[in-house]
Amino acid sequence: MRRGLFVTGTDTGVGKTIVCSALMQRYRDERPLGYWKPVQTGIEQDDDTAVVRDLGDCAEVEIFDEGVRLRNPVSPHLAARLSGTTIALADLESLAGRLATDRTWIVEGAGGVLVPLNDRELMTDWMARLGLPALVVARTAVGTINHTLLTLEALKQRSLKVAGVVMVGERNEENRHAIEHYGRTRVIAEMPLFRELTAAVVGDWARDELDRAGHLWR
Ligand SMILES: Nc1ncnc2c1ncn2[C@@H]1O[C@H](COP(=O)(O)OP(=O)(O)OP(=O)(O)O)[C@@H](O)[C@H]1O
Ligand SMILES: [Mg+2]
């Protein structure tokens, strides 16, 4: 039985990697944690594993740095095709089989939930195989209600469990309430845009503000 969270989002660039870093800092004193990015595109300019290692203040044992690593900064199905390869869920599964079972895994997706991985399968197919509850990272700004509700609906329609939502950006109470009300979910934290992104800043915020009510692992 795998334990952990699948950190997904309403879009690419919404803040999943920063939220993963915060989760590492918030919960490592409660339980052994690990971070895994199974599919990384645009690896030459974007290396989420390196960011979490830094901003999450991670020890090497807390990082599983293996997975599909593709050069082009485009959707995984296309990045794979451009590299002359195909992403197979069976290969991702066998990597997942190597995750230490005594750790709770923070697994980061790529882009959003309906991103294609190959000709037939989407990110949600991989999420279903992994079987971890999804934490949805969303923006606070206008447009987020629609994007977040669409994401939650896609997850629910596939019977994927939703652990909650983290909103990133300037606080917006109305948008938060709308997401909780219409999405029948909980916003477990509102992360501001930090002026300076450092492990200390992310860690201080995580310890003070992330999941203050303790809903995440219930
Ligand atoms: N809370 C924050 N404070 C300041 N900057 C942020 C914050 N969250 C995200 N950013 C900025 O937005 C960029 C994109 O965020 P992030 O890398 O977390 O997105 P992502 O959802 O993980 O994207 P991907 O789909 O590529 O994995 C970061 O490099 C950072 O510059
Ligand atoms: Mg990321």
PDB file of C-alpha atoms and ligand atoms in Angstrom:
ATOM      1  CA  MET A   1       0.000   0.000   0.000  1.00  0.00           C
ATOM      2  CA  ARG A   2       1.532   3.334  -1.078  1.00  0.00           C
ATOM      3  CA  ARG A   3       1.032   6.372   1.090  1.00  0.00           C
ATOM      4  CA  GLY A   4       1.185   9.997   0.075  1.00  0.00           C
ATOM      5  CA  LEU A   5      -0.304  12.656  -2.115  1.00  0.00           C
ATOM      6  CA  PHE A   6      -0.367  13.309  -5.836  1.00  0.00           C
ATOM      7  CA  VAL A   7       0.186  17.048  -6.249  1.00  0.00           C
ATOM      8  CA  THR A   8      -1.574  18.166  -9.392  1.00  0.00           C
ATOM      9  CA  GLY A   9      -2.746  21.568 -10.582  1.00  0.00           C
ATOM     10  CA  THR A  10      -5.087  23.529 -12.761  1.00  0.00           C
ATOM     11  CA  ASP A  11      -2.257  24.307 -15.180  1.00  0.00           C
ATOM     12  CA  THR A  12       1.461  24.249 -15.667  1.00  0.00           C
ATOM     13  CA  GLY A  13       3.320  26.941 -13.705  1.00  0.00           C
ATOM     14  CA  VAL A  14       0.660  27.314 -10.989  1.00  0.00           C
ATOM     15  CA  GLY A  15       3.020  26.527  -8.116  1.00  0.00           C
ATOM     16  CA  LYS A  16       2.978  22.720  -7.676  1.00  0.00           C
ATOM     17  CA  THR A  17       6.732  22.524  -7.123  1.00  0.00           C
ATOM     18  CA  ILE A  18       6.726  25.292  -4.510  1.00  0.00           C
ATOM     19  CA  VAL A  19       3.794  23.615  -2.743  1.00  0.00           C
ATOM     20  CA  CYS A  20       5.664  20.268  -2.795  1.00  0.00           C
ATOM     21  CA  SER A  21       8.658  22.022  -1.203  1.00  0.00           C
ATOM     22  CA  ALA A  22       6.384  23.421   1.496  1.00  0.00           C
ATOM     23  CA  LEU A  23       4.812  20.004   2.127  1.00  0.00           C
ATOM     24  CA  MET A  24       8.274  18.509   2.666  1.00  0.00           C
ATOM     25  CA  GLN A  25       9.099  21.174   5.223  1.00  0.00           C
ATOM     26  CA  ARG A  26       5.732  21.011   6.961  1.00  0.00           C
ATOM     27  CA  TYR A  27       5.417  17.257   7.484  1.00  0.00           C
ATOM     28  CA  ARG A  28       8.878  15.722   7.708  1.00  0.00           C
ATOM     29  CA  ASP A  29       8.893  15.982  11.496  1.00  0.00           C
ATOM     30  CA  GLU A  30       5.668  13.976  11.648  1.00  0.00           C
ATOM     31  CA  ARG A  31       6.556  11.199   9.213  1.00  0.00           C
ATOM     32  CA  PRO A  32       9.358  10.161   6.861  1.00  0.00           C
ATOM     33  CA  LEU A  33       8.703  11.796   3.495  1.00  0.00           C
ATOM     34  CA  GLY A  34       9.899  11.468  -0.072  1.00  0.00           C
ATOM     35  CA  TYR A  35       9.460  13.591  -3.203  1.00  0.00           C
ATOM     36  CA  TRP A  36       9.101  12.124  -6.681  1.00  0.00           C
ATOM     37  CA  LYS A  37       8.603  13.777 -10.086  1.00  0.00           C
ATOM     38  CA  PRO A  38       7.863  10.813 -12.361  1.00  0.00           C
ATOM     39  CA  VAL A  39       7.573  12.802 -15.610  1.00  0.00           C
ATOM     40  CA  GLN A  40       9.660  15.935 -16.217  1.00  0.00           C
ATOM     41  CA  THR A  41       9.635  17.707 -19.557  1.00  0.00           C
ATOM     42  CA  GLY A  42      11.937  20.581 -20.494  1.00  0.00           C
ATOM     43  CA  ILE A  43      14.576  19.075 -18.215  1.00  0.00           C
ATOM     44  CA  GLU A  44      17.309  21.411 -19.446  1.00  0.00           C
ATOM     45  CA  GLN A  45      15.527  24.487 -18.069  1.00  0.00           C
ATOM     46  CA  ASP A  46      13.082  22.977 -15.521  1.00  0.00           C
ATOM     47  CA  ASP A  47      14.272  20.497 -12.959  1.00  0.00           C
ATOM     48  CA  ASP A  48      11.570  20.339 -10.295  1.00  0.00           C
ATOM     49  CA  THR A  49      13.511  17.739  -8.331  1.00  0.00           C
ATOM     50  CA  ALA A  50      16.429  20.149  -7.939  1.00  0.00           C
ATOM     51  CA  VAL A  51      14.051  22.937  -6.859  1.00  0.00           C
ATOM     52  CA  VAL A  52      12.398  20.765  -4.195  1.00  0.00           C
ATOM     53  CA  ARG A  53      15.786  19.497  -3.006  1.00  0.00           C
ATOM     54  CA  ASP A  54      16.690  23.158  -2.427  1.00  0.00           C
ATOM     55  CA  LEU A  55      13.424  24.853  -1.321  1.00  0.00           C
ATOM     56  CA  GLY A  56      12.237  21.779   0.568  1.00  0.00           C
ATOM     57  CA  ASP A  57      15.584  21.577   2.360  1.00  0.00           C
ATOM     58  CA  CYS A  58      15.660  17.877   1.492  1.00  0.00           C
ATOM     59  CA  ALA A  59      18.137  15.192   2.431  1.00  0.00           C
ATOM     60  CA  GLU A  60      19.157  12.860  -0.415  1.00  0.00           C
ATOM     61  CA  VAL A  61      17.133  10.028   1.140  1.00  0.00           C
ATOM     62  CA  GLU A  62      14.000  12.172   0.740  1.00  0.00           C
ATOM     63  CA  ILE A  63      14.359  12.420  -3.041  1.00  0.00           C
ATOM     64  CA  PHE A  64      13.745   9.751  -5.682  1.00  0.00           C
ATOM     65  CA  ASP A  65      15.336  11.271  -8.767  1.00  0.00           C
ATOM     66  CA  GLU A  66      14.381   8.785 -11.427  1.00  0.00           C
ATOM     67  CA  GLY A  67      11.693   8.931 -14.037  1.00  0.00           C
ATOM     68  CA  VAL A  68      10.933  10.037 -17.540  1.00  0.00           C
ATOM     69  CA  ARG A  69      13.165  13.017 -18.308  1.00  0.00           C
ATOM     70  CA  LEU A  70      12.495  14.742 -21.631  1.00  0.00           C
ATOM     71  CA  ARG A  71      14.232  17.646 -23.283  1.00  0.00           C
ATOM     72  CA  ASN A  72      11.393  19.577 -24.942  1.00  0.00           C
ATOM     73  CA  PRO A  73       9.315  21.906 -22.717  1.00  0.00           C
ATOM     74  CA  VAL A  74       5.966  20.691 -24.079  1.00  0.00           C
ATOM     75  CA  SER A  75       3.238  18.216 -23.075  1.00  0.00           C
ATOM     76  CA  PRO A  76       4.677  14.799 -22.091  1.00  0.00           C
ATOM     77  CA  HIS A  77       3.111  12.892 -25.019  1.00  0.00           C
ATOM     78  CA  LEU A  78       4.646  15.364 -27.473  1.00  0.00           C
ATOM     79  CA  ALA A  79       7.986  15.679 -25.670  1.00  0.00           C
ATOM     80  CA  ALA A  80       8.262  11.880 -25.791  1.00  0.00           C
ATOM     81  CA  ARG A  81       7.356  11.744 -29.477  1.00  0.00           C
ATOM     82  CA  LEU A  82       9.910  14.447 -30.298  1.00  0.00           C
ATOM     83  CA  SER A  83      12.550  12.381 -28.486  1.00  0.00           C
ATOM     84  CA  GLY A  84      11.540   9.255 -30.437  1.00  0.00           C
ATOM     85  CA  THR A  85      10.141   7.489 -27.398  1.00  0.00           C
ATOM     86  CA  THR A  86       6.814   6.670 -25.731  1.00  0.00           C
ATOM     87  CA  ILE A  87       5.792   6.973 -22.098  1.00  0.00           C
ATOM     88  CA  ALA A  88       4.465   3.633 -20.827  1.00  0.00           C
ATOM     89  CA  LEU A  89       2.522   3.489 -17.574  1.00  0.00           C
ATOM     90  CA  ALA A  90       4.035   0.065 -16.927  1.00  0.00           C
ATOM     91  CA  ASP A  91       7.502   1.674 -16.822  1.00  0.00           C
ATOM     92  CA  LEU A  92       6.293   4.338 -14.398  1.00  0.00           C
ATOM     93  CA  GLU A  93       4.678   1.593 -12.308  1.00  0.00           C
ATOM     94  CA  SER A  94       7.914  -0.318 -12.029  1.00  0.00           C
ATOM     95  CA  LEU A  95       9.700   2.846 -10.893  1.00  0.00           C
ATOM     96  CA  ALA A  96       6.941   3.393  -8.327  1.00  0.00           C
ATOM     97  CA  GLY A  97       7.621  -0.120  -7.091  1.00  0.00           C
ATOM     98  CA  ARG A  98      11.065   1.095  -6.025  1.00  0.00           C
ATOM     99  CA  LEU A  99       9.767   3.872  -3.754  1.00  0.00           C
ATOM    100  CA  ALA A 100      10.669   3.175  -0.138  1.00  0.00           C
ATOM    101  CA  THR A 101       7.519   1.831   1.485  1.00  0.00           C
ATOM    102  CA  ASP A 102       8.286   3.352   4.877  1.00  0.00           C
ATOM    103  CA  ARG A 103       7.970   6.866   3.425  1.00  0.00           C
ATOM    104  CA  THR A 104       4.960   9.020   2.599  1.00  0.00           C
ATOM    105  CA  TRP A 105       5.444  10.133  -1.014  1.00  0.00           C
ATOM    106  CA  ILE A 106       4.766  13.589  -2.375  1.00  0.00           C
ATOM    107  CA  VAL A 107       4.413  12.844  -6.079  1.00  0.00           C
ATOM    108  CA  GLU A 108       4.287  15.823  -8.443  1.00  0.00           C
ATOM    109  CA  GLY A 109       2.393  15.649 -11.717  1.00  0.00           C
ATOM    110  CA  ALA A 110       3.250  17.574 -14.869  1.00  0.00           C
ATOM    111  CA  GLY A 111       0.865  20.320 -15.988  1.00  0.00           C
ATOM    112  CA  GLY A 112      -2.754  19.474 -15.147  1.00  0.00           C
ATOM    113  CA  VAL A 113      -4.927  16.375 -14.846  1.00  0.00           C
ATOM    114  CA  LEU A 114      -5.862  15.818 -18.503  1.00  0.00           C
ATOM    115  CA  VAL A 115      -2.360  16.163 -19.897  1.00  0.00           C
ATOM    116  CA  PRO A 116      -1.730  13.298 -22.348  1.00  0.00           C
ATOM    117  CA  LEU A 117       1.118  10.912 -21.558  1.00  0.00           C
ATOM    118  CA  ASN A 118       0.914   8.911 -24.785  1.00  0.00           C
ATOM    119  CA  ASP A 119      -1.543   8.262 -27.641  1.00  0.00           C
ATOM    120  CA  ARG A 120      -4.120   6.642 -25.362  1.00  0.00           C
ATOM    121  CA  GLU A 121      -3.531   7.672 -21.793  1.00  0.00           C
ATOM    122  CA  LEU A 122      -3.807  10.856 -19.744  1.00  0.00           C
ATOM    123  CA  MET A 123      -2.265  11.945 -16.446  1.00  0.00           C
ATOM    124  CA  THR A 124      -5.463  10.775 -14.709  1.00  0.00           C
ATOM    125  CA  ASP A 125      -4.773   7.197 -15.883  1.00  0.00           C
ATOM    126  CA  TRP A 126      -1.400   7.332 -14.157  1.00  0.00           C
ATOM    127  CA  MET A 127      -2.967   8.913 -11.056  1.00  0.00           C
ATOM    128  CA  ALA A 128      -5.519   6.090 -10.922  1.00  0.00           C
ATOM    129  CA  ARG A 129      -2.739   3.488 -11.075  1.00  0.00           C
ATOM    130  CA  LEU A 130      -0.794   5.162  -8.277  1.00  0.00           C
ATOM    131  CA  GLY A 131      -3.928   5.481  -6.177  1.00  0.00           C
ATOM    132  CA  LEU A 132      -2.846   8.478  -4.104  1.00  0.00           C
ATOM    133  CA  PRO A 133      -5.293  11.244  -3.146  1.00  0.00           C
ATOM    134  CA  ALA A 134      -4.899  14.359  -5.274  1.00  0.00           C
ATOM    135  CA  LEU A 135      -3.967  17.757  -3.891  1.00  0.00           C
ATOM    136  CA  VAL A 136      -4.936  20.406  -6.438  1.00  0.00           C
ATOM    137  CA  VAL A 137      -2.814  23.553  -6.723  1.00  0.00           C
ATOM    138  CA  ALA A 138      -4.736  26.488  -8.175  1.00  0.00           C
ATOM    139  CA  ARG A 139      -4.230  30.183  -8.731  1.00  0.00           C
ATOM    140  CA  THR A 140      -6.152  32.717  -6.653  1.00  0.00           C
ATOM    141  CA  ALA A 141      -6.725  35.113  -9.562  1.00  0.00           C
ATOM    142  CA  VAL A 142      -9.850  35.540 -11.650  1.00  0.00           C
ATOM    143  CA  GLY A 143     -10.501  32.482 -13.824  1.00  0.00           C
ATOM    144  CA  THR A 144      -9.507  30.103 -11.073  1.00  0.00           C
ATOM    145  CA  ILE A 145     -13.060  29.098 -10.131  1.00  0.00           C
ATOM    146  CA  ASN A 146     -13.717  27.627 -13.549  1.00  0.00           C
ATOM    147  CA  HIS A 147     -10.272  25.995 -13.868  1.00  0.00           C
ATOM    148  CA  THR A 148     -10.409  24.510 -10.385  1.00  0.00           C
ATOM    149  CA  LEU A 149     -13.976  23.220 -10.694  1.00  0.00           C
ATOM    150  CA  LEU A 150     -13.148  21.633 -14.057  1.00  0.00           C
ATOM    151  CA  THR A 151     -10.125  19.938 -12.494  1.00  0.00           C
ATOM    152  CA  LEU A 152     -12.118  18.683  -9.504  1.00  0.00           C
ATOM    153  CA  GLU A 153     -14.884  17.435 -11.792  1.00  0.00           C
ATOM    154  CA  ALA A 154     -12.412  15.517 -13.959  1.00  0.00           C
ATOM    155  CA  LEU A 155     -10.954  13.871 -10.850  1.00  0.00           C
ATOM    156  CA  LYS A 156     -14.330  13.012  -9.349  1.00  0.00           C
ATOM    157  CA  GLN A 157     -15.662  11.672 -12.622  1.00  0.00           C
ATOM    158  CA  ARG A 158     -12.800   9.153 -12.598  1.00  0.00           C
ATOM    159  CA  SER A 159     -13.368   8.318  -8.921  1.00  0.00           C
ATOM    160  CA  LEU A 160     -10.022   9.839  -7.944  1.00  0.00           C
ATOM    161  CA  LYS A 161      -9.919  10.982  -4.344  1.00  0.00           C
ATOM    162  CA  VAL A 162      -9.374  14.688  -3.699  1.00  0.00           C
ATOM    163  CA  ALA A 163      -7.408  15.653  -0.584  1.00  0.00           C
ATOM    164  CA  GLY A 164      -8.027  19.387  -1.036  1.00  0.00           C
ATOM    165  CA  VAL A 165      -6.875  22.511  -2.808  1.00  0.00           C
ATOM    166  CA  VAL A 166      -3.960  24.897  -2.212  1.00  0.00           C
ATOM    167  CA  MET A 167      -4.413  28.359  -3.711  1.00  0.00           C
ATOM    168  CA  VAL A 168      -1.363  30.357  -4.789  1.00  0.00           C
ATOM    169  CA  GLY A 169      -1.276  34.133  -5.202  1.00  0.00           C
ATOM    170  CA  GLU A 170      -2.831  37.219  -3.699  1.00  0.00           C
ATOM    171  CA  ARG A 171      -5.552  36.107  -1.297  1.00  0.00           C
ATOM    172  CA  ASN A 172      -9.072  36.142  -2.719  1.00  0.00           C
ATOM    173  CA  GLU A 173     -11.771  35.172  -0.210  1.00  0.00           C
ATOM    174  CA  GLU A 174     -14.608  35.070  -2.753  1.00  0.00           C
ATOM    175  CA  ASN A 175     -12.739  32.697  -5.021  1.00  0.00           C
ATOM    176  CA  ARG A 176     -11.795  30.522  -2.070  1.00  0.00           C
ATOM    177  CA  HIS A 177     -15.408  30.281  -0.913  1.00  0.00           C
ATOM    178  CA  ALA A 178     -16.652  29.524  -4.419  1.00  0.00           C
ATOM    179  CA  ILE A 179     -14.138  26.699  -4.851  1.00  0.00           C
ATOM    180  CA  GLU A 180     -15.046  25.195  -1.478  1.00  0.00           C
ATOM    181  CA  HIS A 181     -18.789  25.584  -2.021  1.00  0.00           C
ATOM    182  CA  TYR A 182     -19.203  24.486  -5.636  1.00  0.00           C
ATOM    183  CA  GLY A 183     -16.283  22.049  -5.593  1.00  0.00           C
ATOM    184  CA  ARG A 184     -17.344  20.467  -2.274  1.00  0.00           C
ATOM    185  CA  THR A 185     -13.763  20.485  -1.127  1.00  0.00           C
ATOM    186  CA  ARG A 186     -11.439  22.235   1.322  1.00  0.00           C
ATOM    187  CA  VAL A 187      -8.846  24.873   0.572  1.00  0.00           C
ATOM    188  CA  ILE A 188      -6.170  23.703   2.977  1.00  0.00           C
ATOM    189  CA  ALA A 189      -3.871  26.695   2.470  1.00  0.00           C
ATOM    190  CA  GLU A 190      -3.447  29.982   0.670  1.00  0.00           C
ATOM    191  CA  MET A 191       0.166  30.511  -0.354  1.00  0.00           C
ATOM    192  CA  PRO A 192       1.239  34.089  -1.103  1.00  0.00           C
ATOM    193  CA  LEU A 193       3.659  34.969  -3.867  1.00  0.00           C
ATOM    194  CA  PHE A 194       6.936  35.261  -1.993  1.00  0.00           C
ATOM    195  CA  ARG A 195       9.257  38.111  -2.935  1.00  0.00           C
ATOM    196  CA  GLU A 196      12.181  35.854  -2.327  1.00  0.00           C
ATOM    197  CA  LEU A 197      12.007  32.093  -2.871  1.00  0.00           C
ATOM    198  CA  THR A 198      14.305  30.474  -0.318  1.00  0.00           C
ATOM    199  CA  ALA A 199      14.072  27.336   1.788  1.00  0.00           C
ATOM    200  CA  ALA A 200      13.780  29.508   4.923  1.00  0.00           C
ATOM    201  CA  VAL A 201      10.871  31.559   3.541  1.00  0.00           C
ATOM    202  CA  VAL A 202       9.002  28.499   2.255  1.00  0.00           C
ATOM    203  CA  GLY A 203       9.676  26.589   5.492  1.00  0.00           C
ATOM    204  CA  ASP A 204       8.460  29.406   7.755  1.00  0.00           C
ATOM    205  CA  TRP A 205       5.275  29.755   5.745  1.00  0.00           C
ATOM    206  CA  ALA A 206       4.689  25.990   5.672  1.00  0.00           C
ATOM    207  CA  ARG A 207       5.050  25.590   9.420  1.00  0.00           C
ATOM    208  CA  ASP A 208       2.767  28.577  10.160  1.00  0.00           C
ATOM    209  CA  GLU A 209       0.148  28.370   7.416  1.00  0.00           C
ATOM    210  CA  LEU A 210       0.000  25.068   5.556  1.00  0.00           C
ATOM    211  CA  ASP A 211      -2.962  22.959   6.657  1.00  0.00           C
ATOM    212  CA  ARG A 212      -3.436  24.787   9.945  1.00  0.00           C
ATOM    213  CA  ALA A 213      -6.629  22.873  10.628  1.00  0.00           C
ATOM    214  CA  GLY A 214      -4.897  19.514  10.106  1.00  0.00           C
ATOM    215  CA  HIS A 215      -7.315  18.244   7.431  1.00  0.00           C
ATOM    216  CA  LEU A 216      -4.813  16.911   4.921  1.00  0.00           C
ATOM    217  CA  TRP A 217      -4.143  13.392   6.166  1.00  0.00           C
ATOM    218  CA  ARG A 218      -7.645  12.728   7.510  1.00  0.00           C
TER     219      ARG A 218
HETATM  220  N1  LIG B   1       4.434  31.006  -3.853  1.00  0.00           N
HETATM  221  C1  LIG B   1       5.225  31.494  -4.790  1.00  0.00           C
HETATM  222  N2  LIG B   1       5.962  32.609  -4.578  1.00  0.00           N
HETATM  223  C2  LIG B   1       6.755  33.119  -5.530  1.00  0.00           C
HETATM  224  N3  LIG B   1       6.881  32.602  -6.757  1.00  0.00           N
HETATM  225  C3  LIG B   1       6.178  31.496  -7.038  1.00  0.00           C
HETATM  226  C4  LIG B   1       5.333  30.875  -6.083  1.00  0.00           C
HETATM  227  N4  LIG B   1       4.744  29.796  -6.660  1.00  0.00           N
HETATM  228  C5  LIG B   1       5.227  29.746  -7.902  1.00  0.00           C
HETATM  229  N5  LIG B   1       6.079  30.768  -8.138  1.00  0.00           N
HETATM  230  C6  LIG B   1       6.793  31.084  -9.401  1.00  0.00           C
HETATM  231  O1  LIG B   1       6.140  30.446 -10.461  1.00  0.00           O
HETATM  232  C7  LIG B   1       7.036  29.554 -11.110  1.00  0.00           C
HETATM  233  C8  LIG B   1       6.266  28.301 -11.463  1.00  0.00           C
HETATM  234  O2  LIG B   1       5.910  27.636 -10.270  1.00  0.00           O
HETATM  235  P1  LIG B   1       6.123  26.076 -10.157  1.00  0.00           P
HETATM  236  O3  LIG B   1       7.433  25.678 -10.747  1.00  0.00           O
HETATM  237  O4  LIG B   1       5.874  25.670  -8.744  1.00  0.00           O
HETATM  238  O5  LIG B   1       4.943  25.594 -11.121  1.00  0.00           O
HETATM  239  P2  LIG B   1       4.457  24.092 -11.403  1.00  0.00           P
HETATM  240  O6  LIG B   1       2.990  24.080 -11.219  1.00  0.00           O
HETATM  241  O7  LIG B   1       5.268  23.176 -10.561  1.00  0.00           O
HETATM  242  O8  LIG B   1       4.785  23.896 -12.956  1.00  0.00           O
HETATM  243  P3  LIG B   1       5.104  22.528 -13.780  1.00  0.00           P
HETATM  244  O9  LIG B   1       3.817  22.116 -14.423  1.00  0.00           O
HETATM  245  O10 LIG B   1       6.125  22.989 -14.767  1.00  0.00           O
HETATM  246  O11 LIG B   1       5.669  21.516 -12.821  1.00  0.00           O
HETATM  247  C9  LIG B   1       8.185  29.311 -10.113  1.00  0.00           C
HETATM  248  O12 LIG B   1       9.388  29.062 -10.736  1.00  0.00           O
HETATM  249  C10 LIG B   1       8.209  30.589  -9.354  1.00  0.00           C
HETATM  250  O13 LIG B   1       8.997  31.521 -10.052  1.00  0.00           O
HETATM  251 MG    MG B   2       6.599  21.746 -11.109  1.00  0.00          MG
END
